[in-house]
Amino acid sequence: MKWKSRFASRTKQMRRSTIRELLKLTARPDMISFAGGLPAPELFPLEQMRRATECVLTQRGHAALQYGETEGVAELRDWLAARFSTKGIAVERANVLITTGAQQALDLIGRIFLDEGDAVIVENPTYLALLSAWRPWGVRFLPVISDASGMCVNELDPLFAQRPKLVYSVPNFQNPQGTTLGLEGRLRLLKLLRENDAVVVEDDPYGELRYEGEFLPHLFELDRGEGRVLHVGTFSKTIAPGLRLGWVIAPEEVIEKLVLAKQGADLHTSTFCQHVLYEMVREGLLEKRLPLLREAYQERRDAMLSALEEWFPRDASWTRPEGGMFLMVNLPANVDTAELLKLALQHKVAFVPGEEFHAAEGGRNTLRLNFSNSPPAVIEQGIQRLKTAVDELT
Ligand code: PMP
C-alpha cells in the first residue's frame, strides 16, 4: 500500500523532530536528563491517591466508571469555577470545560478558531507542542520576541496590524525560558487586545509553582470578565501529569463550541480520574502540596543556578526563573546546541536545544534545562557533564 499519497495535506505539516529521536536515548538508566518537562515523581501524592480511589469506588463507583458528560464532572467544574471567581467576576460551571490535559485544551481551541492562513501571535521562543498542535491548520505564526521579562508587549503593534485570530501566551515561568510577564506588561497586553479587538489564550501550567516574588494576577482576572482571555490550566504540574486533567475557562459560547469539538475527539475526559482528583482537591490536597513542591523546586533551581555559575563559561548567560520547572541558557553565538546535544549524550546528559521552541529564526545557541526532575546532587553532576561537552565543542 502506498500511504504517502493518501495522507491529508495537513498531515504533511506534522513534523518529526530529529531531536525527539535523539532524546529517546535519555531513557537509559545512567543518563541525567534535563530534557523532559517532568515533575519530581517522588513527590507524587501516592497515599492520598490510594485513599481517594478507595473512597470514590466505595461511594460513587458506578458513576465514576460510567460514561460522563463531555463538559466534565459537575463537582470538579464547580470547584474550578469557585477557585477562579474573584470579587469582580463570577465564574460559573458553564464557563468551565474539563479537558484531557492542557494539551487537549490547546488542540480544541485550535480546532474551533483556526482557518488556513490565519495569523497567530506566539512568543519566540514558545511552547513546542503548541506549535505542533496548531501548525497543521495552516496558520501563519507571527513571532514576538520573548526576553528575560517575558513577551515584549511593546513589539506587538505591527503584528496586530495583521489582524491575528489568536494571541498565545504563557505569562508565568514560560516554557522554555522560565520567564514571567510583569504586571505592567499584562495590563498593556490587555489594552492592546481591547484596542485591536483581539483574544489571548493564557496557558498557565506553572503559575502555582512560584517560589520567589509576588504572585501576579492572571490575564483572565485582569480582563474583568470582558471575555478576551481564554484561560487554560492543568493539574499536571501540581498533582500528576499521568491523570491527564486540565481545563479551559472561557465565555459560555466558546465552551459550547469546544464541547462539540471534544465530543469528536474523545467524548469526555476520564470520569474516573476526575472523580478521584475531585476527592483529593476537595480534601485540600493542593494547599498541602504546593508548599512542598515550591520548596523542592526552589532548591533544585538554586542547585542548577549555582552549578551553572561554577562550571559554565563566562560568556554564557541564563535566565533566573522565580518559579516553574525550566531555565534557558544562552551560549556564545557560534555554538550550535543541536551539535552540543550529540556530544552531551555521549557524556550521558541531555537537554533540549532551544531552536526547537522557535517559530521563527533564532535560538541555535540556546538550550532548555529542566530542573524539577532531578535532585540537587544529580543536577550538580549533570551540569559538570554538560560543561565537559561544552568545552569539547568550543
Ligand atoms: N502548556 C505548556 C506551556 C506546557 O509546558 C505543557 C506541558 N509540558 C502543557 C501545556 C501541557 O500540559 P498537560 O500535561 O496538562 O497536557
XYZ file of N, CA, C and O in Angstrom, residues 49 85 99 173 245 252 275 393:
32
model
N -3.804 9.445 46.791
C -4.428 8.897 45.593
C -5.079 7.539 45.923
O -6.191 7.245 45.490
N -13.265 32.384 40.507
C -14.138 33.548 40.703
C -13.406 34.544 41.587
O -12.741 34.165 42.546
N -10.657 19.100 30.384
C -10.019 18.539 29.193
C -8.995 17.472 29.581
O -8.604 17.373 30.746
N 6.431 31.824 34.222
C 7.506 30.814 34.182
C 7.414 30.003 32.897
O 7.317 28.777 32.894
N -5.420 15.654 33.354
C -6.561 16.513 33.678
C -6.195 17.989 33.555
O -5.294 18.476 34.242
N -19.315 31.254 27.815
C -20.147 30.073 27.580
C -20.232 29.699 26.090
O -20.197 28.521 25.725
N -13.232 12.049 39.156
C -13.806 11.821 40.493
C -12.698 11.691 41.544
O -12.804 12.260 42.633
N 33.261 21.098 22.555
C 32.717 21.680 21.320
C 33.342 23.025 20.998
O 33.470 23.406 19.827
